[in-house]
mmCIF file of C-alpha atoms in Angstrom:
data_model
loop_
_atom_site.group_PDB
_atom_site.id
_atom_site.type_symbol
_atom_site.label_atom_id
_atom_site.label_comp_id
_atom_site.label_asym_id
_atom_site.label_seq_id
_atom_site.Cartn_x
_atom_site.Cartn_y
_atom_site.Cartn_z
ATOM 1 C CA MET A 14 -23.341 -9.032 -66.115
ATOM 2 C CA THR A 15 -23.518 -10.874 -62.765
ATOM 3 C CA PHE A 16 -23.835 -9.337 -59.507
ATOM 4 C CA ASP A 17 -22.044 -12.174 -57.546
ATOM 5 C CA TYR A 18 -19.863 -9.965 -56.132
ATOM 6 C CA LEU A 19 -22.106 -7.976 -54.167
ATOM 7 C CA PHE A 20 -23.325 -11.077 -52.279
ATOM 8 C CA ASP A 21 -20.061 -12.655 -51.576
ATOM 9 C CA LEU A 22 -19.636 -12.766 -47.680
ATOM 10 C CA ASP A 23 -16.340 -14.255 -47.767
ATOM 11 C CA ASP A 24 -14.625 -11.021 -48.104
ATOM 12 C CA ILE A 25 -16.555 -9.198 -45.219
ATOM 13 C CA GLU A 26 -14.257 -9.499 -42.028
ATOM 14 C CA ASP A 27 -16.227 -10.514 -39.007
ATOM 15 C CA ASN A 28 -14.786 -7.479 -36.760
ATOM 16 C CA ASN A 29 -15.807 -5.070 -39.299
ATOM 17 C CA ASP A 30 -19.340 -4.580 -38.667
ATOM 18 C CA VAL A 31 -19.224 -5.114 -34.488
ATOM 19 C CA ARG A 32 -18.091 -3.050 -32.150
ATOM 20 C CA PRO A 33 -15.229 -4.107 -30.252
ATOM 21 C CA GLY A 34 -13.715 -1.805 -27.560
ATOM 22 C CA PRO A 35 -12.206 -1.338 -24.371
ATOM 23 C CA TRP A 36 -15.105 -1.758 -21.288
ATOM 24 C CA TRP A 37 -15.198 2.119 -20.945
ATOM 25 C CA ARG A 38 -16.313 2.833 -24.553
ATOM 26 C CA HIS A 39 -19.086 0.589 -23.860
ATOM 27 C CA VAL A 40 -19.921 2.176 -20.640
ATOM 28 C CA LEU A 41 -19.777 5.577 -22.204
ATOM 29 C CA TRP A 42 -22.025 4.519 -25.034
ATOM 30 C CA THR A 43 -24.667 3.071 -22.636
ATOM 31 C CA VAL A 44 -24.659 5.743 -20.511
ATOM 32 C CA GLY A 45 -25.016 8.386 -23.502
ATOM 33 C CA VAL A 46 -27.667 6.430 -25.274
ATOM 34 C CA THR A 47 -29.424 6.471 -21.669
ATOM 35 C CA VAL A 48 -29.198 10.052 -21.137
ATOM 36 C CA PHE A 49 -30.223 11.127 -24.654
ATOM 37 C CA GLY A 50 -33.490 8.696 -24.596
ATOM 38 C CA VAL A 51 -34.535 9.493 -21.399
ATOM 39 C CA GLY A 52 -33.536 13.260 -21.629
ATOM 40 C CA LEU A 53 -35.642 13.151 -25.032
ATOM 41 C CA GLY A 54 -38.553 11.544 -23.042
ATOM 42 C CA TRP A 55 -38.536 14.394 -20.687
ATOM 43 C CA ALA A 56 -38.509 16.894 -22.867
ATOM 44 C CA GLY A 57 -41.615 15.745 -25.024
ATOM 45 C CA ALA A 58 -43.357 15.489 -21.887
ATOM 46 C CA SER A 59 -42.362 18.998 -20.791
ATOM 47 C CA SER A 60 -43.823 20.726 -23.573
ATOM 48 C CA SER A 61 -47.000 19.460 -25.206
ATOM 49 C CA ILE A 62 -48.589 20.921 -28.386
ATOM 50 C CA GLY A 63 -52.082 21.837 -28.168
ATOM 51 C CA ASP A 64 -54.514 20.338 -25.348
ATOM 52 C CA SER A 65 -54.100 17.232 -23.665
ATOM 53 C CA GLU A 66 -57.421 16.231 -24.688
ATOM 54 C CA PHE A 67 -55.901 15.396 -28.173
ATOM 55 C CA GLY A 68 -52.525 13.692 -27.381
ATOM 56 C CA LEU A 69 -50.590 12.594 -24.163
ATOM 57 C CA PRO A 70 -50.924 14.636 -21.517
ATOM 58 C CA ALA A 71 -47.836 16.887 -20.626
ATOM 59 C CA VAL A 72 -46.018 16.263 -17.414
ATOM 60 C CA ALA A 73 -48.652 15.500 -14.848
ATOM 61 C CA PRO A 74 -48.467 17.601 -11.419
ATOM 62 C CA GLY A 75 -45.745 16.700 -8.730
ATOM 63 C CA PRO A 76 -42.630 15.443 -8.485
ATOM 64 C CA PHE A 77 -41.316 13.156 -11.025
ATOM 65 C CA GLY A 78 -37.630 12.496 -10.303
ATOM 66 C CA GLU A 79 -38.449 9.091 -9.107
ATOM 67 C CA TYR A 80 -39.519 8.402 -12.929
ATOM 68 C CA LEU A 81 -36.367 9.815 -14.360
ATOM 69 C CA VAL A 82 -34.330 7.675 -12.216
ATOM 70 C CA ALA A 83 -36.202 4.636 -12.912
ATOM 71 C CA TRP A 84 -36.116 5.051 -16.540
ATOM 72 C CA ALA A 85 -32.275 5.702 -16.288
ATOM 73 C CA VAL A 86 -31.821 2.024 -14.617
ATOM 74 C CA ILE A 87 -33.980 0.632 -17.169
ATOM 75 C CA GLY A 88 -32.402 2.700 -19.901
ATOM 76 C CA LEU A 89 -28.706 1.420 -18.468
ATOM 77 C CA LEU A 90 -30.118 -2.210 -18.658
ATOM 78 C CA THR A 91 -31.669 -2.093 -22.271
ATOM 79 C CA ALA A 92 -28.795 -0.280 -23.783
ATOM 80 C CA GLY A 93 -26.536 -2.748 -22.131
ATOM 81 C CA VAL A 94 -28.112 -5.499 -23.537
ATOM 82 C CA LEU A 95 -27.735 -4.078 -26.635
ATOM 83 C CA ARG A 96 -24.045 -3.073 -26.656
ATOM 84 C CA ALA A 97 -23.076 -6.052 -24.974
ATOM 85 C CA THR A 98 -24.507 -8.162 -28.055
ATOM 86 C CA ALA A 99 -23.076 -5.526 -30.495
ATOM 87 C CA ALA A 100 -19.874 -5.915 -28.927
ATOM 88 C CA ARG A 101 -19.853 -9.380 -30.179
ATOM 89 C CA VAL A 102 -22.049 -9.536 -33.428
ATOM 90 C CA LEU A 103 -23.815 -7.128 -35.895
ATOM 91 C CA VAL A 104 -26.715 -5.780 -34.404
ATOM 92 C CA HIS A 105 -28.706 -3.392 -36.647
ATOM 93 C CA ILE A 106 -29.164 0.326 -34.865
ATOM 94 C CA PRO A 107 -28.770 -0.339 -31.488
ATOM 95 C CA GLY A 108 -28.447 2.896 -30.543
ATOM 96 C CA GLN A 109 -31.492 3.910 -32.359
ATOM 97 C CA ILE A 110 -33.717 1.258 -30.784
ATOM 98 C CA ALA A 111 -32.770 1.752 -27.178
ATOM 99 C CA ALA A 112 -33.227 5.780 -27.431
ATOM 100 C CA VAL A 113 -36.804 5.126 -28.827
ATOM 101 C CA LEU A 114 -37.284 2.416 -26.221
ATOM 102 C CA LEU A 115 -36.147 4.911 -23.459
ATOM 103 C CA LEU A 116 -38.129 8.014 -24.885
ATOM 104 C CA VAL A 117 -41.773 6.482 -25.127
ATOM 105 C CA GLY A 118 -41.234 4.938 -21.850
ATOM 106 C CA THR A 119 -40.538 7.929 -20.126
ATOM 107 C CA ARG A 120 -42.836 10.205 -22.267
ATOM 108 C CA LEU A 121 -45.368 7.638 -21.131
ATOM 109 C CA SER A 122 -44.401 7.476 -17.797
ATOM 110 C CA LEU A 123 -44.378 11.268 -17.193
ATOM 111 C CA GLY A 124 -47.795 12.007 -18.667
ATOM 112 C CA TRP A 125 -49.753 9.118 -16.596
ATOM 113 C CA ARG A 126 -47.733 8.400 -13.592
ATOM 114 C CA PRO A 127 -48.251 4.936 -13.431
ATOM 115 C CA GLU A 128 -47.966 3.094 -10.055
ATOM 116 C CA ALA A 129 -44.869 0.670 -9.357
ATOM 117 C CA PRO A 130 -46.309 -2.334 -10.595
ATOM 118 C CA MET A 131 -47.084 -0.632 -14.075
ATOM 119 C CA LEU A 132 -43.822 0.800 -14.274
ATOM 120 C CA ALA A 133 -41.842 -2.364 -13.731
ATOM 121 C CA ALA A 134 -44.124 -4.012 -16.326
ATOM 122 C CA MET A 135 -43.131 -1.335 -18.819
ATOM 123 C CA GLY A 136 -39.627 -1.380 -17.877
ATOM 124 C CA ALA A 137 -39.679 -5.168 -18.132
ATOM 125 C CA ALA A 138 -41.256 -4.709 -21.827
ATOM 126 C CA CYS A 139 -38.276 -2.367 -22.747
ATOM 127 C CA VAL A 140 -35.810 -4.876 -21.266
ATOM 128 C CA ALA A 141 -37.080 -7.645 -23.241
ATOM 129 C CA VAL A 142 -37.389 -5.907 -26.718
ATOM 130 C CA ALA A 143 -33.789 -5.016 -26.342
ATOM 131 C CA ALA A 144 -33.169 -8.914 -25.697
ATOM 132 C CA LEU A 145 -35.303 -9.944 -28.958
ATOM 133 C CA TRP A 146 -33.188 -7.508 -30.910
ATOM 134 C CA SER A 147 -30.625 -9.439 -29.690
ATOM 135 C CA ALA A 148 -31.369 -12.767 -29.486
ATOM 136 C CA PHE A 149 -32.325 -11.824 -33.511
ATOM 137 C CA ALA A 150 -28.838 -10.367 -34.107
ATOM 138 C CA LEU A 151 -27.119 -13.534 -32.383
ATOM 139 C CA ARG A 152 -29.414 -16.154 -34.597
ATOM 140 C CA GLY A 153 -28.069 -14.248 -37.790
ATOM 141 C CA ALA A 154 -24.578 -14.604 -36.699
ATOM 142 C CA VAL A 155 -24.975 -17.875 -36.117
ATOM 143 C CA LYS A 156 -26.439 -18.545 -39.521
ATOM 144 C CA ALA A 157 -23.934 -16.728 -40.830
ATOM 145 C CA ALA A 158 -21.065 -18.652 -39.262
ATOM 146 C CA ARG A 159 -22.704 -21.756 -40.414
ATOM 147 C CA GLN A 160 -23.031 -20.913 -44.184
ATOM 148 C CA ARG A 161 -19.272 -19.495 -44.284
ATOM 149 C CA ALA A 162 -18.120 -22.963 -42.780
ATOM 150 C CA GLU A 163 -20.030 -24.823 -45.296
ATOM 151 C CA ARG A 164 -18.692 -22.573 -48.125
ATOM 152 C CA GLN A 165 -15.018 -23.162 -46.681
ATOM 153 C CA ARG A 166 -15.721 -27.091 -46.450
ATOM 154 C CA VAL A 167 -17.092 -27.041 -50.027
ATOM 155 C CA ARG A 168 -14.061 -24.823 -51.198
ATOM 156 C CA ASP A 169 -11.536 -27.417 -49.466
ATOM 157 C CA GLU A 170 -13.517 -30.438 -51.231
ATOM 158 C CA ASP A 171 -13.438 -29.055 -54.693
ATOM 159 C CA ALA A 172 -9.532 -28.213 -53.888
ATOM 160 C CA ALA A 173 -8.694 -32.043 -53.016
ATOM 161 C CA GLN A 174 -10.862 -33.176 -55.899
ATOM 162 C CA ALA A 175 -8.933 -30.861 -58.192
ATOM 163 C CA ALA A 176 -5.595 -31.779 -57.256
ATOM 164 C CA ALA A 177 -6.598 -35.666 -57.297
ATOM 165 C CA ALA A 178 -7.685 -34.982 -61.054
ATOM 166 C CA ALA A 179 -4.545 -32.933 -61.829
ATOM 167 C CA GLY A 180 -2.520 -36.258 -60.719
ATOM 168 C CA GLY A 181 -1.611 -35.453 -57.198
ATOM 169 C CA ALA A 182 -1.714 -38.642 -54.888
ATOM 170 C CA VAL A 183 -4.497 -37.631 -52.247
ATOM 171 C CA ARG A 184 -4.732 -39.860 -49.208
ATOM 172 C CA ASP A 185 -8.510 -39.917 -47.491
ATOM 173 C CA GLU A 186 -6.775 -38.831 -44.335
ATOM 174 C CA ASP A 187 -5.615 -35.463 -46.320
ATOM 175 C CA ALA A 188 -9.167 -34.663 -47.436
ATOM 176 C CA VAL A 189 -10.668 -32.325 -45.458
ATOM 177 C CA GLY A 190 -14.174 -33.331 -43.961
ATOM 178 C CA ARG A 191 -13.328 -36.715 -43.727
ATOM 179 C CA PRO A 192 -11.980 -39.126 -41.334
#
């Protein structure tokens, strides 16, 4: 009993796993993931279980609107990078990655209230992780495309050899992959 059919990538359409669609759907997804991630971070910071000595402090006293706005902008960038990549190639769990990054960043920012340079560094790290995740997805897509092209080339050469062996006259110009 062989399981070759499980690993045959030729039957899988390229567009089945990507998330193509109109631009408004991408924008809506990006905004939704951003609101969800920042909202979870704010909710987690608003209520704390136990004393702050044993974990993250709750929301520090004072206004926190500028931190929420900063993380909303960072979230739009982070989710936008992941969604733009997911519109072209398969990206594993882009929404969860963006939401977790935003949750953690918002939660930390509201608990400790970092200065602007530290907040910018946290935001840059968040966007960099999203870009790295997208780069891995792009690398995998390029590798899969090369493998599909190689398998197709081998099939074409095998078909040309089979036709020549069956008695069909095949010229070198007709063979695939040869000048």
